[in-house]
Coordinates of C-alpha atoms and ligand atoms in Angstrom, one line a residue:
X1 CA 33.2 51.7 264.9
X2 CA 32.3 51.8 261.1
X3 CA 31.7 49.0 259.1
X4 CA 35.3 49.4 257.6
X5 CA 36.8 48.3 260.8
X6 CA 35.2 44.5 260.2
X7 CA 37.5 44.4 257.0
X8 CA 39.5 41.1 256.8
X9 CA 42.0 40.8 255.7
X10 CA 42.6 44.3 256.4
X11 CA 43.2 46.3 253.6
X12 CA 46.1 48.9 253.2
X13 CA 44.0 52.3 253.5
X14 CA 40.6 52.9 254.4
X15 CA 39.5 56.8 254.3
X16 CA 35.4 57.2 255.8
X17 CA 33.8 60.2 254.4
X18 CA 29.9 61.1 255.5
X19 CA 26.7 60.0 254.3
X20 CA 25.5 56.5 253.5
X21 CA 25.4 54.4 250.6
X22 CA 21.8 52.6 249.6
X23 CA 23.0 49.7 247.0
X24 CA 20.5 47.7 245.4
X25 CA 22.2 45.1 244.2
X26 CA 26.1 44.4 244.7
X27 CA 27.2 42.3 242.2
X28 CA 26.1 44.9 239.5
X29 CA 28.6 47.8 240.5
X30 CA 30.3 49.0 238.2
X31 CA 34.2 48.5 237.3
X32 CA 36.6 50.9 235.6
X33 CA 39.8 49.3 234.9
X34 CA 43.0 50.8 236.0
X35 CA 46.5 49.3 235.3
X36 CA 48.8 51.8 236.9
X37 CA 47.6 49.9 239.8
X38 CA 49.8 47.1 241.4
X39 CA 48.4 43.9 240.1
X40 CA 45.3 42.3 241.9
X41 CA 44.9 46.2 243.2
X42 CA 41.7 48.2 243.9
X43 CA 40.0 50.8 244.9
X44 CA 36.2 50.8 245.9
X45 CA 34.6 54.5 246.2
X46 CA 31.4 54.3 248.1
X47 CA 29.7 57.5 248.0
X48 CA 25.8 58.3 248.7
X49 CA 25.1 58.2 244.8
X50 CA 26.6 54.9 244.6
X51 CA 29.5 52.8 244.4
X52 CA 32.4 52.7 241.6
X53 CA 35.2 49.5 241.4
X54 CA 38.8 50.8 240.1
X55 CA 40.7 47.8 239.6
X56 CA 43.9 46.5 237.8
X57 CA 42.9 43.6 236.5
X58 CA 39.9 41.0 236.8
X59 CA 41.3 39.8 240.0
X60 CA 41.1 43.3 241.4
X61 CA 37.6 43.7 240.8
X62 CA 37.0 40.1 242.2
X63 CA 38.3 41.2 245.3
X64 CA 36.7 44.8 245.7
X65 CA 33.7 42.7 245.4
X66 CA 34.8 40.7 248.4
X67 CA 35.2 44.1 250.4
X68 CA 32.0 45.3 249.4
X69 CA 30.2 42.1 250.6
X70 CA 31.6 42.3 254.0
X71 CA 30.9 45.7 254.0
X72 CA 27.4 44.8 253.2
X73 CA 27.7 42.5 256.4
X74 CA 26.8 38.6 256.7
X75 CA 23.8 38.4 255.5
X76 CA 25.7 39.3 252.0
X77 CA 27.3 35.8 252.5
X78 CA 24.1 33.7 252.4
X79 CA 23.1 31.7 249.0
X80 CA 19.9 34.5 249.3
X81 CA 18.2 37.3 249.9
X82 CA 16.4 37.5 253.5
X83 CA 15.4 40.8 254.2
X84 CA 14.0 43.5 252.1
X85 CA 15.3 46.6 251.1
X86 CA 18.5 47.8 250.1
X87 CA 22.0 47.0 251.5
X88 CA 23.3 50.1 253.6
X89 CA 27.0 51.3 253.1
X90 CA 29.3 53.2 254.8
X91 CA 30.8 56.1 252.5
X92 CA 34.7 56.8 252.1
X93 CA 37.3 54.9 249.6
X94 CA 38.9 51.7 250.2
X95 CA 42.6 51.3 248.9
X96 CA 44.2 48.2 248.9
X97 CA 46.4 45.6 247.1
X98 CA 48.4 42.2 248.7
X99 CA 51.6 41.7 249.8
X100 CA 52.4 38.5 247.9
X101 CA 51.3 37.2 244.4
X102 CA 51.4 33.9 245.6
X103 CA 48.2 33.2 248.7
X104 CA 47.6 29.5 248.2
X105 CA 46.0 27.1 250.0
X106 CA 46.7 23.2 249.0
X107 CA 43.9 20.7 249.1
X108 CA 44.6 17.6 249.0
X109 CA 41.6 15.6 247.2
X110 CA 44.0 12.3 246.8
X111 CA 44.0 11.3 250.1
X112 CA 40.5 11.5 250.4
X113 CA 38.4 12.4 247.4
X114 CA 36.1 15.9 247.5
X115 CA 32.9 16.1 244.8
X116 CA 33.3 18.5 242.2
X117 CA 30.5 21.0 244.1
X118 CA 32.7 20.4 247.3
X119 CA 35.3 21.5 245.2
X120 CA 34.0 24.5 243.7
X121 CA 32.7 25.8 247.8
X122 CA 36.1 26.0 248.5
X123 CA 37.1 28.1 245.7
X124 CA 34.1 30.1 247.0
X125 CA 35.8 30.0 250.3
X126 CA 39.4 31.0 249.5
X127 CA 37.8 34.1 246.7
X128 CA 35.8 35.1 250.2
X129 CA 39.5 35.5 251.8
X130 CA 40.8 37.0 248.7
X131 CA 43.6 33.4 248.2
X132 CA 44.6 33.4 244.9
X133 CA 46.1 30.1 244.5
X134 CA 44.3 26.6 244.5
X135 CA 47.2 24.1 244.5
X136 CA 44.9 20.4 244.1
X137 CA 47.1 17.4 245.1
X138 CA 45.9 15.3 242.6
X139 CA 47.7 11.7 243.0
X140 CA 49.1 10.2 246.0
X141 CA 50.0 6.6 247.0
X142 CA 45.9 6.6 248.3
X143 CA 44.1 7.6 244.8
X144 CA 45.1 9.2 241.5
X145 CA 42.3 11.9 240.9
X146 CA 42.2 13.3 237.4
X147 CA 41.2 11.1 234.1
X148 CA 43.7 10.6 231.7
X149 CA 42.5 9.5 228.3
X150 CA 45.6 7.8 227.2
X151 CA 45.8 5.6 230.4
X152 CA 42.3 5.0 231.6
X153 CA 43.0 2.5 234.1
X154 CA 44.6 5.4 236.1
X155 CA 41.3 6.2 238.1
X156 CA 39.9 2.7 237.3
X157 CA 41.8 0.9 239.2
X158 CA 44.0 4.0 240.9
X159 CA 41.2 5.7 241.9
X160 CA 39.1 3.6 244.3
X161 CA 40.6 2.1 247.9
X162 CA 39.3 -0.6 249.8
X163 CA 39.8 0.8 253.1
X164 CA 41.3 3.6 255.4
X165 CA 43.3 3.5 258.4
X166 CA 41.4 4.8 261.4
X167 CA 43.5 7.9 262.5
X168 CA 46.9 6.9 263.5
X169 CA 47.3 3.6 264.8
X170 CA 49.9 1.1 264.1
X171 CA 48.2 -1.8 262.8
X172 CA 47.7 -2.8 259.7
X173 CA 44.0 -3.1 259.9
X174 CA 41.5 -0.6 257.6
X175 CA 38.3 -0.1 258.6
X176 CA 37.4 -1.8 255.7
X177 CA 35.3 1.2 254.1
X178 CA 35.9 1.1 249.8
X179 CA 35.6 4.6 248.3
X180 CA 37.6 6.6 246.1
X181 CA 36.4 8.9 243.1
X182 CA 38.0 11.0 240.3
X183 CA 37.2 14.3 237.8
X184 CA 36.5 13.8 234.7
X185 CA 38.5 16.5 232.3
X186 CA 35.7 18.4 232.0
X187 CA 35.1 18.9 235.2
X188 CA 38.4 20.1 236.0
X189 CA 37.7 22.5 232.8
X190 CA 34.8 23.7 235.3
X191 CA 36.5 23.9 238.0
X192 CA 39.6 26.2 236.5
X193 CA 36.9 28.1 234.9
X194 CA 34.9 29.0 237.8
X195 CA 38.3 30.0 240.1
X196 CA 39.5 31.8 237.1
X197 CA 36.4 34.0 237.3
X198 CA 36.7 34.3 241.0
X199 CA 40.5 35.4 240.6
X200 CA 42.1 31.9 241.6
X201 CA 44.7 30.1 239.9
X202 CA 44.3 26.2 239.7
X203 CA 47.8 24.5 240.2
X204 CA 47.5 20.6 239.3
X205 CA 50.1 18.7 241.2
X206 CA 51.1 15.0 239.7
X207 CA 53.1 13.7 242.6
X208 CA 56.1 11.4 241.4
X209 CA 58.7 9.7 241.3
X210 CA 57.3 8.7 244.8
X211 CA 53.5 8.6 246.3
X212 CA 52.8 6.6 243.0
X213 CA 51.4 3.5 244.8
X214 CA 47.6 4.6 243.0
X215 CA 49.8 4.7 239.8
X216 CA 51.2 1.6 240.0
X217 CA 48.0 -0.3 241.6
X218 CA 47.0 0.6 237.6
X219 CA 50.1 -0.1 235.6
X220 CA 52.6 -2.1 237.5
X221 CA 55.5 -1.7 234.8
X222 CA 56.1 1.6 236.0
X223 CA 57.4 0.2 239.2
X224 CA 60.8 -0.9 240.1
X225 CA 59.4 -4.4 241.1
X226 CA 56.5 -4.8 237.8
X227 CA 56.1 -8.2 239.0
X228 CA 54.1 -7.2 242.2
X229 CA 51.1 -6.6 242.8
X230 CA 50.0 -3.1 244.6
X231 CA 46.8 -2.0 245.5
X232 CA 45.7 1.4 246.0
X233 CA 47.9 2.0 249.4
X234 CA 45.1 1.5 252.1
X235 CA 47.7 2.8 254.5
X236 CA 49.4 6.5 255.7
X237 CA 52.9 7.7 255.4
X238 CA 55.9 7.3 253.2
X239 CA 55.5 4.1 251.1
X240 CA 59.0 3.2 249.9
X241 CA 57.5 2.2 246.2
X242 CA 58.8 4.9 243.7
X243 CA 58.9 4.7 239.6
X244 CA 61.5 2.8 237.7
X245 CA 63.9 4.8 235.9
X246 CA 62.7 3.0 231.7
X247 CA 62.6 6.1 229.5
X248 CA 59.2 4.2 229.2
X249 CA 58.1 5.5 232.3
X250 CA 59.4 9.1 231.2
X251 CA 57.5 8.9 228.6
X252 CA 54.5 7.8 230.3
X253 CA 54.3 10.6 232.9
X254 CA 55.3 13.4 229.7
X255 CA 52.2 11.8 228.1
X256 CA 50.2 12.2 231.4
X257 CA 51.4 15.7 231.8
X258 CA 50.2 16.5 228.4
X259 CA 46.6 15.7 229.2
X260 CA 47.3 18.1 232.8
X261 CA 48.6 20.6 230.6
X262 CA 45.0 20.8 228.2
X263 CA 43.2 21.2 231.3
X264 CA 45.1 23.7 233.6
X265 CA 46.3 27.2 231.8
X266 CA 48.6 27.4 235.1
X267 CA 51.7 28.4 234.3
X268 CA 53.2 26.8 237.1
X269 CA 52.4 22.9 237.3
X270 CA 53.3 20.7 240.8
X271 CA 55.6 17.7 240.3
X272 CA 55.8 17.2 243.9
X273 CA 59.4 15.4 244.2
X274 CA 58.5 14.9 248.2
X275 CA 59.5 11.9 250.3
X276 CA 61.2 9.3 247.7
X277 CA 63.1 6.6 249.1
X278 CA 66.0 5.5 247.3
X279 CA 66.3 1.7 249.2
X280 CA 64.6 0.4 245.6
X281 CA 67.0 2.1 243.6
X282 CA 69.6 1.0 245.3
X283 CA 68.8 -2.7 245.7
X284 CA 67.7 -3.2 242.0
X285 CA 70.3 -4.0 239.5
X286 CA 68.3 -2.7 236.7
X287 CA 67.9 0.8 238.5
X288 CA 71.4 0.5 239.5
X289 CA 72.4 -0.5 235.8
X290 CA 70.3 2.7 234.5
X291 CA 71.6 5.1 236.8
X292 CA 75.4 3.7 235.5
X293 CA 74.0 4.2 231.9
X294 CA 73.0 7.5 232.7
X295 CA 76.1 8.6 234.5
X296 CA 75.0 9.6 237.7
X297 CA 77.3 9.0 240.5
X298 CA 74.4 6.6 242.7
X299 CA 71.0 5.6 242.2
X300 CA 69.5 8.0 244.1
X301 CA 70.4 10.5 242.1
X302 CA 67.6 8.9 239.8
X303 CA 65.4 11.0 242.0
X304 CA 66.4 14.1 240.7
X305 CA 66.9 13.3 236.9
X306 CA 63.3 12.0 236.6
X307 CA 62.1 15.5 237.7
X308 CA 64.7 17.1 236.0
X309 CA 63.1 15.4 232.8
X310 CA 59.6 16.4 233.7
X311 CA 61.0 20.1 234.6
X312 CA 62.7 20.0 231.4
X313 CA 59.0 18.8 229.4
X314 CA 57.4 21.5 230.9
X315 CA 59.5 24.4 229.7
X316 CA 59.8 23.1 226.4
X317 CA 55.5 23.2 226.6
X318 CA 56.1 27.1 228.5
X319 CA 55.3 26.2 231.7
X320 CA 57.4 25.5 235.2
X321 CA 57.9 22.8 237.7
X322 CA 57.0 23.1 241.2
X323 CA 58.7 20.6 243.5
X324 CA 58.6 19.6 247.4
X325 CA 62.0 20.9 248.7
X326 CA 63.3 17.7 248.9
X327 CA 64.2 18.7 244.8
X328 CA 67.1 20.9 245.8
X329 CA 68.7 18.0 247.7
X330 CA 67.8 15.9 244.7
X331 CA 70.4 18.5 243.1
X332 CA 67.5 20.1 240.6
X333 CA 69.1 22.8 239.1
X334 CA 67.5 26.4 238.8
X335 CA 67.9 26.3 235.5
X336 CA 64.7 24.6 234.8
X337 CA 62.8 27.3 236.0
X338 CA 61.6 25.0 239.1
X339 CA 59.8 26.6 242.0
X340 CA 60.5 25.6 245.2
X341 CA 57.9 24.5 248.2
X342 CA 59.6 25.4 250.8
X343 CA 57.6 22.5 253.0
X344 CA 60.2 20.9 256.1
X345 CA 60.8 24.3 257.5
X346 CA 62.1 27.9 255.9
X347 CA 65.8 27.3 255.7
X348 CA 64.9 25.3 252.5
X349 CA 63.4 28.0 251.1
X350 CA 66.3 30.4 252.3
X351 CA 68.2 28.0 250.0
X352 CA 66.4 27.2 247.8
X353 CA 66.1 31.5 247.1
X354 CA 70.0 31.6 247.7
X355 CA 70.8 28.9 244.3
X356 CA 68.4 31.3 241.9
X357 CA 65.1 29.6 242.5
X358 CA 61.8 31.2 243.2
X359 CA 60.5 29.7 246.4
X360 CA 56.6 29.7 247.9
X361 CA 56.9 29.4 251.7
X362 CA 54.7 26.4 252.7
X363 CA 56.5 25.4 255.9
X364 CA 54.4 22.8 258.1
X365 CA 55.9 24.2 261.5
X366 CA 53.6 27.0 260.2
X367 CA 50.8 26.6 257.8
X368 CA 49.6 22.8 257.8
X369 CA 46.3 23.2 258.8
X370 CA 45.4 19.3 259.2
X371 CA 47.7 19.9 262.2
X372 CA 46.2 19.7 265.4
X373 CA 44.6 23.0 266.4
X374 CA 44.7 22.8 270.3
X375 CA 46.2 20.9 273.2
X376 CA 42.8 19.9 274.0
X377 CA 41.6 16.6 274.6
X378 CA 39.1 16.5 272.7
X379 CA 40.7 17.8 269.8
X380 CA 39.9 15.1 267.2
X381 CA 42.2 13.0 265.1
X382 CA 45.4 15.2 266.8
X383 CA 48.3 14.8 264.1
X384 CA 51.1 17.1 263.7
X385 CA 52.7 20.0 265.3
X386 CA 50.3 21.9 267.6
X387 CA 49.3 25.7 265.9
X388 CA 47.0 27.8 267.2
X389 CA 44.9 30.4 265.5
X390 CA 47.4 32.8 267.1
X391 CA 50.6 30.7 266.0
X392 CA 48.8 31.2 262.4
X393 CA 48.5 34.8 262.5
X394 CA 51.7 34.7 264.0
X395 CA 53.6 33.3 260.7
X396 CA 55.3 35.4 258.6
X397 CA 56.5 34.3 254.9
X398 CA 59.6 36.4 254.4
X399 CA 62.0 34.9 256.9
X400 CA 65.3 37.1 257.6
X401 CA 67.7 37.1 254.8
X402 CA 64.8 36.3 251.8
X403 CA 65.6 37.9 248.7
X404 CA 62.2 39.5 248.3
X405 CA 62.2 39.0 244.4
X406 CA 62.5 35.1 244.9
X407 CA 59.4 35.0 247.5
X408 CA 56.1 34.2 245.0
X409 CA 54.2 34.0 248.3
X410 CA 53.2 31.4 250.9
X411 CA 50.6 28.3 251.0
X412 CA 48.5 26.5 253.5
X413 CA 48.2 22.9 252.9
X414 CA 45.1 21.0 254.1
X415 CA 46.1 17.4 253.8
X416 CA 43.3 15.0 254.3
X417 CA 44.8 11.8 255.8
X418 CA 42.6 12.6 258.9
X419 CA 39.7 14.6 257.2
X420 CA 37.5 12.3 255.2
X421 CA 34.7 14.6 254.7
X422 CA 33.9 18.2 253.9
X423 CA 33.2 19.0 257.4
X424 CA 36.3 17.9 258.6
X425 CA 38.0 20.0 256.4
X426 CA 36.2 22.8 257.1
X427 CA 36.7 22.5 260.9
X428 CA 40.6 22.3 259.8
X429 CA 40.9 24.6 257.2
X430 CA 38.9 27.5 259.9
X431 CA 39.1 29.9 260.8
X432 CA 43.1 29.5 260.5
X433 CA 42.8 30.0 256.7
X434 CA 41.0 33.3 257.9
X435 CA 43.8 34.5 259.8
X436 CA 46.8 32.8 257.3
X437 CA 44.7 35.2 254.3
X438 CA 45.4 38.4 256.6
X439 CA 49.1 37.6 256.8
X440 CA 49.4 36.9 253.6
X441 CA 47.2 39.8 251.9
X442 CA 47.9 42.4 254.5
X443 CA 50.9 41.0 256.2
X444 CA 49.4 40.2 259.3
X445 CA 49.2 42.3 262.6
X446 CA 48.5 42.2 266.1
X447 CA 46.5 39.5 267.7
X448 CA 45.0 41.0 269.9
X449 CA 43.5 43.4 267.4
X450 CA 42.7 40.4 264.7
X451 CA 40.9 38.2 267.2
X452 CA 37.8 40.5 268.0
X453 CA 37.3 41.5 264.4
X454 CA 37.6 37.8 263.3
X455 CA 35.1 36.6 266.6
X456 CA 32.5 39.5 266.1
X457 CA 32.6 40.2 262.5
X458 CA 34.4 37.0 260.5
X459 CA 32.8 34.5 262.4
X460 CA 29.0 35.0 261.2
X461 CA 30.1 35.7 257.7
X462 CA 31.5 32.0 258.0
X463 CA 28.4 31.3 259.4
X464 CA 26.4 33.0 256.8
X465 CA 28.3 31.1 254.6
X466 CA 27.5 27.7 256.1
X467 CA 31.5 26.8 257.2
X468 CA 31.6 24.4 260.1
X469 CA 34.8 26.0 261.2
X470 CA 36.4 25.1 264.7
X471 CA 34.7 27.2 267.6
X472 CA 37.4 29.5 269.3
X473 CA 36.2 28.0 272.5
X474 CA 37.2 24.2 271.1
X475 CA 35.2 21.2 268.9
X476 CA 31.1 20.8 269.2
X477 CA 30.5 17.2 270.3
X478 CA 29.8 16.0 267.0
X479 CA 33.3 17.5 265.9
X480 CA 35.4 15.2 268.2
X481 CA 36.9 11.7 267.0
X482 CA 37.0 10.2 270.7
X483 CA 39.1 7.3 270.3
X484 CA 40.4 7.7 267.1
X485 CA 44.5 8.0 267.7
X486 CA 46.6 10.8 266.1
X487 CA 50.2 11.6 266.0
X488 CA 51.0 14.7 267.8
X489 CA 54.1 15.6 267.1
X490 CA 56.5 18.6 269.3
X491 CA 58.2 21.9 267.7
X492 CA 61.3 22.2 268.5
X493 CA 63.1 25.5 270.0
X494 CA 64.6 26.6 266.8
X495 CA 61.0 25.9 265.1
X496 CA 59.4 28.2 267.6
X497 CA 62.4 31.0 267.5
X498 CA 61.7 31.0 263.5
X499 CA 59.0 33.3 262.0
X500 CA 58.4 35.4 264.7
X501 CA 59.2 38.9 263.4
Ligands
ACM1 C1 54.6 17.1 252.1 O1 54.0 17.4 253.1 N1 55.0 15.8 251.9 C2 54.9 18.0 251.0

């Protein structure tokens, strides 16, 4: 077995030829550019003289770099240096190039904040799997993340909590715990900067008209109900406070996604459009009176005009809208150029592709990875549907009767409810982010074949690389909750026919 058979994700074409290569130093090989190749292409020749990168693009010669790390083995994944000497290669040519444009991973730092360097490891962590796409959830109903100049009390007061719930219990009791945090525009700046050399795209995502609670904790006139008081929701789940409909309020979050747009080059920004209950809307005469004024035939068709304005805003600045699917039932038209994330399953993104929008496949009976991991007992905190390692590798974006050319690609979301710390995510996030990067570069294979490559070969590169993933044999004691309810929740037999191909 030659060092190209550790490969993950495997790339398309590997061809060995004799002799060994003695490299000095990695990092310095050199790149020739190539665009005839698909973008994010590249081929690495390793021969005994040394070793030349061909690549499309940067992002090409960012990940021939990842080959030729693993191909140096783990000890090419620590911060330094251990041994003398130089690395030894195997010689042939490596071809390769992904599936999809579009290999994201969400990370959600609203729910529970990450530091900027916790931040920046996880870039390092998705360039290591060759994801190309950092979607930050930046504002929820628990904390609004990014500073915006015009409206300062935004991570004043919006971004600090005065508790958590513990798990998922019932009660209304916190455990009492304040934290909270938020980035500064410059270190967002740093942040874009440092995926964009690494071959990641950063997509900000300003969730509204709903999970605004943080929003309106800060500036209550934004609310449908200005004369109460919010705080910074201490609680999970779908809070049933959403924006009034005052082309104040427009204007507020056009100003807000101003600042977003001076920070993120992305051409695609997140809107999220996710879980809004209409019950305000609809019991508030002035909503009731605007959505009259406005001509739409209820209230809760508010939902989709506010995005519909925001979609509209961001083409007029170049860019697009990504929304939750919950914007094609909120009637958003394709018009605007909105991407879809296809989230509650793939027949929204079957639809979405079907009315003329471009669709990322994010489905959670698939690829949330703050789902619970094992049937275990021990498994701590266990919230969502249960998927397996195998059930990851199992996924497959392009469900039957996907127009290829509306599929950008596919996403895993690590929402952090239930992970309040980097080692939590890290023990959700792998190695099933491992495994979702294979489908999605490589389109995936055979089980059986991934899981000794990933358990012999991935495995101590994680560990080289210091990731506190989940054992395959089930949590260390330390990475157990005992006590600490979740809220497992079952697939149903349509969920499990689905994806299977
Ligand atoms: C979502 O999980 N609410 C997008």
């Amino acid at each position: 077995m030659s060092a190209f058979d550790t490969l993950l994700p495997r790339p398309v074409r590997v061809e060995p030829s004799p002799g060994e290569c003695l490299l000095a130093d990695p990092a310095a090989a050199p790149v020739r550019l190539d665009p005839a190749l698909q973008a994010e292409g590249y081929r690495l020749e390793i021969e005994p003289a040394g070793v030349l990168i061909v690549a499309a693009d940067e992002a090409g010669a960012c990940h021939a770099r990842q080959t030729l790390r693993q191909l140096c083995g783990p000890a090419a994944f620590r911060a330094a240096r251990i041994h003398d000497g130089p690395w030894r290669l195997p010689c042939g040519t490596v071809t390769d190039q992904p599936r999809l444009g579009w290999r994201g991973c969400l990370l959600d730092v609203a729910r529970h904040f990450r530091t900027k360097a916790e931040v920046l490891r996880f870039v390092d962590l998705l360039a290591a799997h060759k994801l190309n796409v950092l979607h930050l959830h930046l504002t929820d109903d628990q904390g609004w993340r990014i500073q915006i100049d015009r409206y300062p009390r935004l991570t004043e007061v919006g971004g600090w909590r005065t508790g958590s719930m513990v798990g998922r219990h019932d009660g209304p009791e916190t455990d009492g715990r304040p934290h909270g945090g938020f980035y500064p525009a410059a270190d967002l700046a740093e942040i874009v900067g440092y995926a964009g050399d690494r071959g990641i795209r950063v997509v900000p995502e300003i969730d509204m008209p709903g999970h605004v609670r943080a929003a309106l904790a800060a500036y209550p006139e934004l609310g449908v109900h200005p004369d109460r008081s919010l705080e910074v929701w201490t609680s999970w789940g779908v809070s049933e406070d959403v924006l009034n409909a005052e082309e104040s309020t427009v204007d507020f979050f056009r100003n807000v996604l101003d600042e977003v747009l001076e920070i993120f080059p992305s051409p695609v920004i997140g809107i999220g459009g996710d879980e809004v209950p209409v019950t305000q809307w609809e019991n508030d005469p002035r909503s009731r009176a605007r959505a009259a004024e406005l001509g739409l035939a209820s209230p809760g068709d508010l939902h989709g005009w506010f995005l519909g304005r925001m979609a509209d805003h961001l083409r007029e600045r170049g860019r697009r809208a990504l929304g939750w699917d919950e914007v094609l039932d909120a009637g958003t038209d394709p018009g605007t150029g909105t991407v879809v994330g296809s989230w509650r399953g793939e027949e929204a993104g079957l639809r979405a592709a079907a009315a003329g929008h471009d669709v990322v496949m994010c489905p959670e009976q698939w690829v949330y990875l703050d789902h619970r991991q094992s049937a275990h007992p021990d498994e701590p905190i266990p919230v969502g549907f249960l998927r397996s390692l195998e059930d990851v590798y199992r996924y497959r974006p392009c469900p039957d009767g996907m127009p290829a050319e509306r599929l950008l690609g596919a996403q895993a979301q690590v929402w952090t409810e239930h992970l309040d710390t980097a080692r939590r995510v890290d023990y959700a996030a792998f190695p099933r982010l491992a495994a979702f990067a294979e489908v999605v570069w490589s389109g995936g294979g055979d089980f059986t074949e991934f899981l000794p490559r990933l358990r012999e070969h991935h495995l101590p590169r994680l560990d080289a690389l210091g990731v506190e993933y989940r054992p395959l044999s089930g949590p260390l004691p330390w990475q157990t909750r005992p006590g600490v309810p979740g809220r497992p929740r079952d697939l149903t037999m349509a969920d499990h026919q689905h994806s299977t191909g």
